[in-house]
C-alpha atoms as a printed R data frame, in Angstrom:
    type eleno elety resid chain resno       x       y      z
1   ATOM     1    CA   MET     A     1  94.432 113.986 57.249
2   ATOM     2    CA   ALA     A     2  95.952 113.132 53.875
3   ATOM     3    CA   LEU     A     3  95.792 109.892 51.942
4   ATOM     4    CA   GLU     A     4  99.431 109.190 52.796
5   ATOM     5    CA   ASP     A     5  98.465 109.211 56.512
6   ATOM     6    CA   CYS     A     6  96.310 106.115 56.180
7   ATOM     7    CA   ASP     A     7  99.039 103.639 57.109
8   ATOM     8    CA   ARG     A     8  99.987 105.509 60.273
9   ATOM     9    CA   VAL     A     9  96.330 106.110 61.203
10  ATOM    10    CA   ALA     A    10  95.694 102.382 60.840
11  ATOM    11    CA   GLU     A    11  98.693 101.605 63.053
12  ATOM    12    CA   ILE     A    12  97.443 104.012 65.692
13  ATOM    13    CA   ARG     A    13  93.913 102.648 65.542
14  ATOM    14    CA   VAL     A    14  94.949  98.956 65.729
15  ATOM    15    CA   ARG     A    15  97.493  99.569 68.504
16  ATOM    16    CA   GLY     A    16  94.865 101.719 70.274
17  ATOM    17    CA   TRP     A    17  92.315  98.909 70.148
18  ATOM    18    CA   GLN     A    18  94.907  96.390 71.329
19  ATOM    19    CA   SER     A    19  95.868  98.608 74.275
20  ATOM    20    CA   ALA     A    20  92.496 100.178 75.272
21  ATOM    21    CA   TYR     A    21  90.323  97.112 74.798
22  ATOM    22    CA   ARG     A    22  92.610  94.535 76.477
23  ATOM    23    CA   GLY     A    23  90.421  92.644 78.931
24  ATOM    24    CA   LEU     A    24  87.248  94.120 77.409
25  ATOM    25    CA   MET     A    25  87.262  92.029 74.207
26  ATOM    26    CA   PRO     A    26  88.523  88.579 73.313
27  ATOM    27    CA   GLN     A    27  92.323  88.739 73.186
28  ATOM    28    CA   ALA     A    28  92.425  86.518 70.099
29  ATOM    29    CA   TYR     A    29  90.375  89.100 68.218
30  ATOM    30    CA   LEU     A    30  92.698  91.929 69.232
31  ATOM    31    CA   ASP     A    31  95.791  89.901 68.401
32  ATOM    32    CA   ALA     A    32  94.443  89.096 64.880
33  ATOM    33    CA   MET     A    33  93.877  92.770 63.978
34  ATOM    34    CA   SER     A    34  95.860  93.738 60.895
35  ATOM    35    CA   VAL     A    35  97.369  97.166 60.369
36  ATOM    36    CA   ALA     A    36  97.651  96.478 56.627
37  ATOM    37    CA   GLU     A    37  93.964  95.516 56.296
38  ATOM    38    CA   ASP     A    38  92.866  98.495 58.384
39  ATOM    39    CA   ALA     A    39  94.982 100.857 56.222
40  ATOM    40    CA   GLU     A    40  93.272  99.514 53.092
41  ATOM    41    CA   ARG     A    41  89.841 100.210 54.664
42  ATOM    42    CA   HIS     A    42  90.974 103.727 55.568
43  ATOM    43    CA   ARG     A    43  92.198 104.357 51.994
44  ATOM    44    CA   ALA     A    44  88.923 103.104 50.537
45  ATOM    45    CA   ARG     A    45  86.851 105.296 52.891
46  ATOM    46    CA   PHE     A    46  89.098 108.276 52.286
47  ATOM    47    CA   LEU     A    47  88.936 107.971 48.504
48  ATOM    48    CA   GLY     A    48  85.254 107.031 48.349
49  ATOM    49    CA   GLY     A    49  83.829 109.462 50.860
50  ATOM    50    CA   ASP     A    50  81.153 112.020 50.112
51  ATOM    51    CA   GLY     A    51  82.896 114.831 52.008
52  ATOM    52    CA   SER     A    52  80.657 114.605 55.062
53  ATOM    53    CA   VAL     A    53  83.295 112.945 57.253
54  ATOM    54    CA   THR     A    54  86.232 114.905 58.668
55  ATOM    55    CA   ASN     A    55  89.440 113.122 59.559
56  ATOM    56    CA   LEU     A    56  91.883 115.006 61.798
57  ATOM    57    CA   VAL     A    57  95.430 114.066 62.751
58  ATOM    58    CA   ALA     A    58  97.667 115.357 65.502
59  ATOM    59    CA   GLN     A    59 101.369 115.609 64.745
60  ATOM    60    CA   ALA     A    60 104.511 116.572 66.690
61  ATOM    61    CA   ASP     A    61 107.963 116.787 65.150
62  ATOM    62    CA   GLY     A    62 106.676 115.379 61.892
63  ATOM    63    CA   ARG     A    63 105.259 112.232 63.591
64  ATOM    64    CA   LEU     A    64 101.571 111.464 63.517
65  ATOM    65    CA   LEU     A    65 100.421 110.839 67.107
66  ATOM    66    CA   GLY     A    66  96.658 110.644 66.941
67  ATOM    67    CA   TRP     A    67  93.560 110.530 64.752
68  ATOM    68    CA   ALA     A    68  89.945 111.597 65.154
69  ATOM    69    CA   CYS     A    69  87.038 111.298 62.795
70  ATOM    70    CA   HIS     A    70  83.641 112.969 62.929
71  ATOM    71    CA   GLY     A    71  80.579 113.647 60.759
72  ATOM    72    CA   PRO     A    72  76.810 113.546 60.757
73  ATOM    73    CA   TYR     A    73  75.165 111.514 63.521
74  ATOM    74    CA   ARG     A    74  74.069 108.104 62.224
75  ATOM    75    CA   ASP     A    75  70.633 107.041 63.453
76  ATOM    76    CA   GLY     A    76  70.518 103.631 61.832
77  ATOM    77    CA   GLU     A    77  70.874 104.301 58.120
78  ATOM    78    CA   ARG     A    78  69.601 107.868 58.459
79  ATOM    79    CA   ARG     A    79  71.944 110.819 59.064
80  ATOM    80    CA   THR     A    80  70.687 113.627 61.317
81  ATOM    81    CA   ALA     A    81  71.566 117.295 61.806
82  ATOM    82    CA   ASP     A    82  73.587 116.365 64.918
83  ATOM    83    CA   ALA     A    83  77.290 115.477 64.776
84  ATOM    84    CA   GLU     A    84  78.979 112.222 65.848
85  ATOM    85    CA   LEU     A    85  82.525 111.503 66.884
86  ATOM    86    CA   TYR     A    86  83.084 108.210 65.039
87  ATOM    87    CA   ALA     A    87  86.564 107.532 66.316
88  ATOM    88    CA   ILE     A    88  89.449 108.950 68.283
89  ATOM    89    CA   TYR     A    89  92.717 107.117 68.911
90  ATOM    90    CA   VAL     A    90  96.125 108.152 70.195
91  ATOM    91    CA   ASP     A    91  99.364 106.241 69.874
92  ATOM    92    CA   PRO     A    92  99.478 104.360 73.175
93  ATOM    93    CA   ALA     A    93 102.994 105.710 73.822
94  ATOM    94    CA   HIS     A    94 101.429 109.157 73.965
95  ATOM    95    CA   TYR     A    95  98.473 108.489 76.294
96  ATOM    96    CA   GLY     A    96  98.128 111.204 78.882
97  ATOM    97    CA   THR     A    97 100.054 113.832 76.890
98  ATOM    98    CA   GLY     A    98  97.056 115.904 75.802
99  ATOM    99    CA   VAL     A    99  96.947 114.678 72.190
100 ATOM   100    CA   GLY     A   100  93.493 113.142 72.691
101 ATOM   101    CA   ARG     A   101  92.142 116.282 74.388
102 ATOM   102    CA   LEU     A   102  93.379 118.456 71.536
103 ATOM   103    CA   LEU     A   103  91.830 116.217 68.905
104 ATOM   104    CA   LEU     A   104  88.534 116.033 70.719
105 ATOM   105    CA   ALA     A   105  88.479 119.818 71.274
106 ATOM   106    CA   GLU     A   106  89.099 120.429 67.611
107 ATOM   107    CA   SER     A   107  86.349 118.020 66.570
108 ATOM   108    CA   VAL     A   108  83.938 119.754 68.988
109 ATOM   109    CA   ARG     A   109  84.996 123.168 67.703
110 ATOM   110    CA   ARG     A   110  84.501 122.223 64.046
111 ATOM   111    CA   CYS     A   111  81.113 120.619 64.708
112 ATOM   112    CA   SER     A   112  79.961 123.624 66.641
113 ATOM   113    CA   ALA     A   113  81.246 126.005 63.925
114 ATOM   114    CA   ALA     A   114  79.295 123.928 61.357
115 ATOM   115    CA   GLY     A   115  76.093 124.638 63.283
116 ATOM   116    CA   HIS     A   116  75.463 121.265 64.887
117 ATOM   117    CA   ALA     A   117  73.454 121.605 68.074
118 ATOM   118    CA   ARG     A   118  74.714 118.351 69.655
119 ATOM   119    CA   MET     A   119  77.533 115.887 69.287
120 ATOM   120    CA   PHE     A   120  77.192 112.185 70.116
121 ATOM   121    CA   LEU     A   121  79.641 109.335 70.487
122 ATOM   122    CA   TRP     A   122  79.499 105.660 71.387
123 ATOM   123    CA   VAL     A   123  81.939 104.089 73.861
124 ATOM   124    CA   LEU     A   124  82.250 100.593 75.296
125 ATOM   125    CA   LYS     A   125  80.258 100.425 78.522
126 ATOM   126    CA   ASP     A   126  83.144  98.926 80.487
127 ATOM   127    CA   ASN     A   127  85.808 101.287 79.082
128 ATOM   128    CA   THR     A   128  85.998 103.435 82.210
129 ATOM   129    CA   ARG     A   129  89.166 105.250 81.116
130 ATOM   130    CA   ALA     A   130  87.519 106.453 77.895
131 ATOM   131    CA   ARG     A   131  84.302 107.321 79.698
132 ATOM   132    CA   ARG     A   132  86.209 109.516 82.181
133 ATOM   133    CA   PHE     A   133  88.013 111.156 79.212
134 ATOM   134    CA   TYR     A   134  84.695 112.062 77.534
135 ATOM   135    CA   GLU     A   135  83.102 113.228 80.804
136 ATOM   136    CA   ARG     A   136  86.006 115.585 81.475
137 ATOM   137    CA   ALA     A   137  85.326 117.044 78.021
138 ATOM   138    CA   GLY     A   138  81.701 117.799 78.875
139 ATOM   139    CA   PHE     A   139  80.005 114.691 77.436
140 ATOM   140    CA   THR     A   140  77.440 112.814 79.504
141 ATOM   141    CA   ALA     A   141  75.860 109.393 79.084
142 ATOM   142    CA   ASP     A   142  72.339 109.930 77.850
143 ATOM   143    CA   GLY     A   143  70.926 106.478 78.721
144 ATOM   144    CA   ALA     A   144  71.035 104.966 75.207
145 ATOM   145    CA   GLU     A   145  72.788 101.612 74.870
146 ATOM   146    CA   GLU     A   146  73.633  99.450 71.895
147 ATOM   147    CA   PRO     A   147  74.424  95.749 71.951
148 ATOM   148    CA   PHE     A   148  77.802  94.989 70.411
149 ATOM   149    CA   GLU     A   149  79.378  91.601 70.176
150 ATOM   150    CA   VAL     A   150  82.913  90.481 69.328
151 ATOM   151    CA   GLN     A   151  83.458  86.810 68.650
152 ATOM   152    CA   GLY     A   152  80.331  85.933 70.592
153 ATOM   153    CA   VAL     A   153  81.290  88.047 73.624
154 ATOM   154    CA   PRO     A   154  78.930  90.904 74.488
155 ATOM   155    CA   VAL     A   155  80.699  94.273 74.741
156 ATOM   156    CA   PRO     A   156  77.781  96.757 74.908
157 ATOM   157    CA   GLU     A   157  78.215 100.418 74.078
158 ATOM   158    CA   VAL     A   158  76.720 103.469 75.714
159 ATOM   159    CA   ARG     A   159  76.005 106.756 73.997
160 ATOM   160    CA   TYR     A   160  77.393 110.041 75.259
161 ATOM   161    CA   ALA     A   161  76.124 113.506 74.186
162 ATOM   162    CA   ARG     A   162  77.226 117.100 74.479
163 ATOM   163    CA   ASP     A   163  75.368 120.232 73.575
164 ATOM   164    CA   LEU     A   164  77.333 122.425 71.229
165 ATOM   165    CA   THR     A   165  75.205 125.548 71.303
166 ATOM   166    CA   VAL     A   166  76.633 128.501 73.181
């Protein structure tokens, strides 16, 4: 990912939230999401990062179709030796085309090559589509749950893990 990709990444992320989380989060929250504000946050993180986070993009015919982001696993404020997939989003017009699988596979490959023994991710408990996607990629729910709330509505997350050692 390059700095100039931040606007398109923000568009993909916001449209991804609005599509994937419809019915799982308050619609007013999803409708109020701003691509411009999200792009500013991406630029700030991109420019202010310490190099520990990897942002990947998938492109076809010069058009950015998806984005994934991974780095050290966050256990509260402490980072561990394990890896974490922080985010993965695909332009909703390209769901089911393999873009997400390619991004996830590349994140897993890079984390494994970097010597991480495991990779974790958090997913909304009721997001059955995403959970199936991760399960097909070899991730399993490990029993950990986190409370998460959006505008007073509980939308708990579950943690998935995958061993990366060969």
